[in-house]
Structure formats: structure tokens, C-alpha cells
PDB file of C-alpha atoms in Angstrom:
ATOM      1  CA  UNK A  94      21.085  97.605  25.651  1.00  0.00           C
ATOM      2  CA  UNK A  95      23.401  97.276  28.875  1.00  0.00           C
ATOM      3  CA  UNK A  96      26.739  95.740  27.951  1.00  0.00           C
ATOM      4  CA  UNK A  97      28.986  94.360  30.673  1.00  0.00           C
ATOM      5  CA  UNK A  98      31.760  96.688  31.270  1.00  0.00           C
ATOM      6  CA  UNK A  99      34.542  93.790  31.259  1.00  0.00           C
ATOM      7  CA  UNK A 100      34.746  90.126  29.540  1.00  0.00           C
ATOM      8  CA  UNK A 101      37.227  87.406  30.034  1.00  0.00           C
ATOM      9  CA  UNK A 102      37.955  85.262  27.112  1.00  0.00           C
ATOM     10  CA  UNK A 103      39.251  81.862  27.969  1.00  0.00           C
ATOM     11  CA  UNK A 104      40.777  81.080  24.496  1.00  0.00           C
ATOM     12  CA  UNK A 105      43.970  79.418  23.523  1.00  0.00           C
ATOM     13  CA  UNK A 106      43.871  80.597  20.075  1.00  0.00           C
ATOM     14  CA  UNK A 107      45.125  84.531  19.951  1.00  0.00           C
ATOM     15  CA  UNK A 108      43.623  85.118  16.575  1.00  0.00           C
ATOM     16  CA  UNK A 109      39.944  84.621  18.115  1.00  0.00           C
ATOM     17  CA  UNK A 110      40.985  86.600  21.249  1.00  0.00           C
ATOM     18  CA  UNK A 111      41.790  89.315  19.072  1.00  0.00           C
ATOM     19  CA  UNK A 112      38.688  88.912  16.743  1.00  0.00           C
ATOM     20  CA  UNK A 113      36.465  89.057  19.778  1.00  0.00           C
ATOM     21  CA  UNK A 114      38.543  91.897  21.543  1.00  0.00           C
ATOM     22  CA  UNK A 115      37.965  94.078  18.015  1.00  0.00           C
ATOM     23  CA  UNK A 116      34.015  93.566  17.943  1.00  0.00           C
ATOM     24  CA  UNK A 117      33.712  94.041  22.154  1.00  0.00           C
ATOM     25  CA  UNK A 118      36.032  96.861  22.743  1.00  0.00           C
ATOM     26  CA  UNK A 119      33.740  98.781  20.009  1.00  0.00           C
ATOM     27  CA  UNK A 120      30.828  98.510  22.190  1.00  0.00           C
ATOM     28  CA  UNK A 121      33.283  99.775  25.211  1.00  0.00           C
ATOM     29  CA  UNK A 122      33.567  96.485  26.574  1.00  0.00           C
ATOM     30  CA  UNK A 123      37.237  95.838  28.137  1.00  0.00           C
ATOM     31  CA  UNK A 124      38.318  92.096  27.038  1.00  0.00           C
ATOM     32  CA  UNK A 125      40.589  90.040  29.396  1.00  0.00           C
ATOM     33  CA  UNK A 126      41.810  86.951  28.134  1.00  0.00           C
ATOM     34  CA  UNK A 127      43.668  83.972  29.365  1.00  0.00           C
ATOM     35  CA  UNK A 128      44.647  80.655  27.546  1.00  0.00           C
ATOM     36  CA  UNK A 129      43.524  77.743  29.759  1.00  0.00           C
ATOM     37  CA  UNK A 130      41.000  76.790  32.342  1.00  0.00           C
ATOM     38  CA  UNK A 131      43.625  76.902  35.340  1.00  0.00           C
ATOM     39  CA  UNK A 132      44.730  80.070  34.532  1.00  0.00           C
ATOM     40  CA  UNK A 133      41.127  81.279  34.111  1.00  0.00           C
ATOM     41  CA  UNK A 134      40.374  80.236  37.666  1.00  0.00           C
ATOM     42  CA  UNK A 135      43.108  82.155  38.983  1.00  0.00           C
ATOM     43  CA  UNK A 136      42.395  85.120  37.160  1.00  0.00           C
ATOM     44  CA  UNK A 137      38.435  85.123  38.226  1.00  0.00           C
ATOM     45  CA  UNK A 138      39.324  84.756  41.856  1.00  0.00           C
ATOM     46  CA  UNK A 139      41.620  87.943  41.344  1.00  0.00           C
ATOM     47  CA  UNK A 140      39.289  90.249  39.418  1.00  0.00           C
ATOM     48  CA  UNK A 141      35.664  88.621  38.318  1.00  0.00           C
ATOM     49  CA  UNK A 142      34.460  89.993  34.739  1.00  0.00           C
ATOM     50  CA  UNK A 143      30.750  90.586  34.134  1.00  0.00           C
ATOM     51  CA  UNK A 144      30.813  87.851  31.653  1.00  0.00           C
ATOM     52  CA  UNK A 145      33.205  84.914  30.627  1.00  0.00           C
ATOM     53  CA  UNK A 146      33.354  83.609  27.155  1.00  0.00           C
ATOM     54  CA  UNK A 147      34.913  79.982  27.015  1.00  0.00           C
ATOM     55  CA  UNK A 148      36.358  77.820  24.361  1.00  0.00           C
ATOM     56  CA  UNK A 149      35.190  74.484  25.058  1.00  0.00           C
ATOM     57  CA  UNK A 150      38.585  72.992  23.773  1.00  0.00           C
ATOM     58  CA  UNK A 151      41.118  74.377  26.166  1.00  0.00           C
ATOM     59  CA  UNK A 152      44.568  72.999  27.540  1.00  0.00           C
ATOM     60  CA  UNK A 153      44.911  71.614  31.420  1.00  0.00           C
ATOM     61  CA  UNK A 154      40.997  72.301  32.193  1.00  0.00           C
ATOM     62  CA  UNK A 155      38.496  71.904  29.593  1.00  0.00           C
ATOM     63  CA  UNK A 156      35.865  74.336  28.909  1.00  0.00           C
ATOM     64  CA  UNK A 157      32.980  72.083  29.970  1.00  0.00           C
ATOM     65  CA  UNK A 158      35.103  71.657  33.325  1.00  0.00           C
ATOM     66  CA  UNK A 159      35.507  75.266  33.913  1.00  0.00           C
ATOM     67  CA  UNK A 160      31.979  75.870  33.302  1.00  0.00           C
ATOM     68  CA  UNK A 161      31.004  73.095  35.849  1.00  0.00           C
ATOM     69  CA  UNK A 162      33.499  74.911  38.589  1.00  0.00           C
ATOM     70  CA  UNK A 163      32.130  78.359  37.971  1.00  0.00           C
ATOM     71  CA  UNK A 164      28.727  77.167  38.398  1.00  0.00           C
ATOM     72  CA  UNK A 165      29.560  75.494  42.051  1.00  0.00           C
ATOM     73  CA  UNK A 166      31.732  78.156  43.214  1.00  0.00           C
ATOM     74  CA  UNK A 167      29.238  80.403  45.376  1.00  0.00           C
ATOM     75  CA  UNK A 168      31.379  83.718  44.341  1.00  0.00           C
ATOM     76  CA  UNK A 169      31.243  82.939  40.846  1.00  0.00           C
ATOM     77  CA  UNK A 170      27.922  81.137  39.991  1.00  0.00           C
ATOM     78  CA  UNK A 171      25.865  83.929  38.983  1.00  0.00           C
ATOM     79  CA  UNK A 172      28.270  85.203  36.226  1.00  0.00           C
ATOM     80  CA  UNK A 173      26.828  85.001  32.750  1.00  0.00           C
ATOM     81  CA  UNK A 174      28.796  82.648  30.854  1.00  0.00           C
ATOM     82  CA  UNK A 175      29.001  81.841  26.740  1.00  0.00           C
ATOM     83  CA  UNK A 176      30.305  78.576  25.338  1.00  0.00           C
ATOM     84  CA  UNK A 177      32.267  79.116  22.243  1.00  0.00           C
ATOM     85  CA  UNK A 178      33.421  76.102  20.004  1.00  0.00           C
ATOM     86  CA  UNK A 179      34.768  75.241  16.549  1.00  0.00           C
ATOM     87  CA  UNK A 180      34.067  71.638  17.053  1.00  0.00           C
ATOM     88  CA  UNK A 181      31.444  69.562  15.191  1.00  0.00           C
ATOM     89  CA  UNK A 182      31.139  67.054  18.078  1.00  0.00           C
ATOM     90  CA  UNK A 183      27.379  65.922  18.311  1.00  0.00           C
ATOM     91  CA  UNK A 184      25.892  67.391  21.146  1.00  0.00           C
ATOM     92  CA  UNK A 185      28.033  69.677  22.375  1.00  0.00           C
ATOM     93  CA  UNK A 186      25.669  72.764  22.292  1.00  0.00           C
ATOM     94  CA  UNK A 187      23.447  70.500  25.200  1.00  0.00           C
ATOM     95  CA  UNK A 188      26.343  69.505  27.086  1.00  0.00           C
ATOM     96  CA  UNK A 189      27.797  72.945  27.343  1.00  0.00           C
ATOM     97  CA  UNK A 190      24.263  74.252  28.374  1.00  0.00           C
ATOM     98  CA  UNK A 191      23.749  71.462  30.469  1.00  0.00           C
ATOM     99  CA  UNK A 192      27.171  72.111  32.355  1.00  0.00           C
ATOM    100  CA  UNK A 193      25.826  75.887  33.161  1.00  0.00           C
ATOM    101  CA  UNK A 194      26.486  78.093  30.040  1.00  0.00           C
ATOM    102  CA  UNK A 195      24.185  80.624  29.408  1.00  0.00           C
ATOM    103  CA  UNK A 196      24.457  80.817  25.573  1.00  0.00           C
ATOM    104  CA  UNK A 197      26.747  78.561  22.954  1.00  0.00           C
ATOM    105  CA  UNK A 198      28.544  80.418  20.071  1.00  0.00           C
ATOM    106  CA  UNK A 199      29.857  78.328  17.172  1.00  0.00           C
ATOM    107  CA  UNK A 200      33.074  79.319  15.381  1.00  0.00           C
ATOM    108  CA  UNK A 201      33.196  80.745  13.174  1.00  0.00           C
ATOM    109  CA  UNK A 202      30.986  83.424  14.022  1.00  0.00           C
ATOM    110  CA  UNK A 203      29.503  86.809  12.577  1.00  0.00           C
ATOM    111  CA  UNK A 204      29.987  90.092  14.593  1.00  0.00           C
ATOM    112  CA  UNK A 205      26.182  90.013  15.409  1.00  0.00           C
ATOM    113  CA  UNK A 206      26.229  86.806  16.629  1.00  0.00           C
ATOM    114  CA  UNK A 207      28.955  87.294  19.205  1.00  0.00           C
ATOM    115  CA  UNK A 208      27.141  90.581  20.358  1.00  0.00           C
ATOM    116  CA  UNK A 209      23.898  88.993  20.415  1.00  0.00           C
ATOM    117  CA  UNK A 210      25.322  85.842  22.424  1.00  0.00           C
ATOM    118  CA  UNK A 211      26.950  88.314  25.104  1.00  0.00           C
ATOM    119  CA  UNK A 212      23.498  90.303  25.413  1.00  0.00           C
ATOM    120  CA  UNK A 213      21.291  87.719  25.785  1.00  0.00           C
ATOM    121  CA  UNK A 214      23.581  85.651  28.307  1.00  0.00           C
ATOM    122  CA  UNK A 215      23.847  88.622  30.751  1.00  0.00           C
ATOM    123  CA  UNK A 216      20.170  89.228  30.124  1.00  0.00           C
ATOM    124  CA  UNK A 217      19.434  85.734  30.987  1.00  0.00           C
ATOM    125  CA  UNK A 218      21.513  85.678  34.115  1.00  0.00           C
ATOM    126  CA  UNK A 219      20.158  88.995  35.342  1.00  0.00           C
ATOM    127  CA  UNK A 220      16.550  87.641  35.052  1.00  0.00           C
ATOM    128  CA  UNK A 221      17.649  84.147  37.034  1.00  0.00           C
ATOM    129  CA  UNK A 222      19.561  86.529  39.847  1.00  0.00           C
ATOM    130  CA  UNK A 223      16.366  88.620  40.172  1.00  0.00           C
ATOM    131  CA  UNK A 224      14.313  85.736  40.446  1.00  0.00           C
ATOM    132  CA  UNK A 225      16.072  83.982  42.974  1.00  0.00           C
ATOM    133  CA  UNK A 226      16.715  86.847  45.442  1.00  0.00           C
ATOM    134  CA  UNK A 227      14.206  86.492  48.369  1.00  0.00           C
ATOM    135  CA  UNK A 228      11.644  89.187  48.628  1.00  0.00           C
TER     136      UNK A 228
END
């Protein structure tokens, strides 16, 4: 398994950030975090990670809007994105995937679910990038 070296977790709940950090750092993944979508866009412009975890319920700029913005940005559109949510809103998974998320993770999640979502999103995004390259 080829893990990303660095992940940005866009999450306003420090407990969830701490949990994800503990899980991912065991795999040698550096975890950076920001608390809202606007701050995420700034951070992504400064130092793009290899994967973004996005909580869908964020202040200032919601997770779905952030995912859509990433997919429209030429420099960031190929970043793997895992949408994360504790919401019970019907159809939220479909909305996140339609917006451009590569995977959806429901809170609370198990260690293995987080790792599998990260692995799947990276693998799927790499496969899409290979298919889209001329050659």
C-alpha cells in the first residue's frame, strides 16, 4: 500500500482531528488541519497535500461547496478527497460523491474504515489521472 505523505483534514471538531491524526500518523502520514472551508482553500493554495479529508458540516464554507471548489480549480482538481460526516441527512453520501468526493466516510468510523477510505481515494484518483493523460 502506498500511503499519501501528507493529508489535510478540514474539520471544526478538534476531537475528530485528534482521532484521525493518531490513526494516520501510525502509517507515517503527516496530518495538517484547518477548521473551515475558507481556511482550507488558503492552506491548499500554499501547500497542497496528497489527500483531503473534508467534514461536510463546516463553518463559513461547507464541505460540499469546498469539494466543488476543489474540482473546479485546475491546480487542485486531481487531489483525492474523502468526505466525512456524522449527519443523518438522507442522500448526503450521494451528494458528496456527485460534488466530486472520491469516497464517503460516516462518523463515527473505525480505524480500518478511515485507512480503507484513504487508500481507496488515492488509488481511484491515481487511476483517473492515468486514464486522462494523453499518450
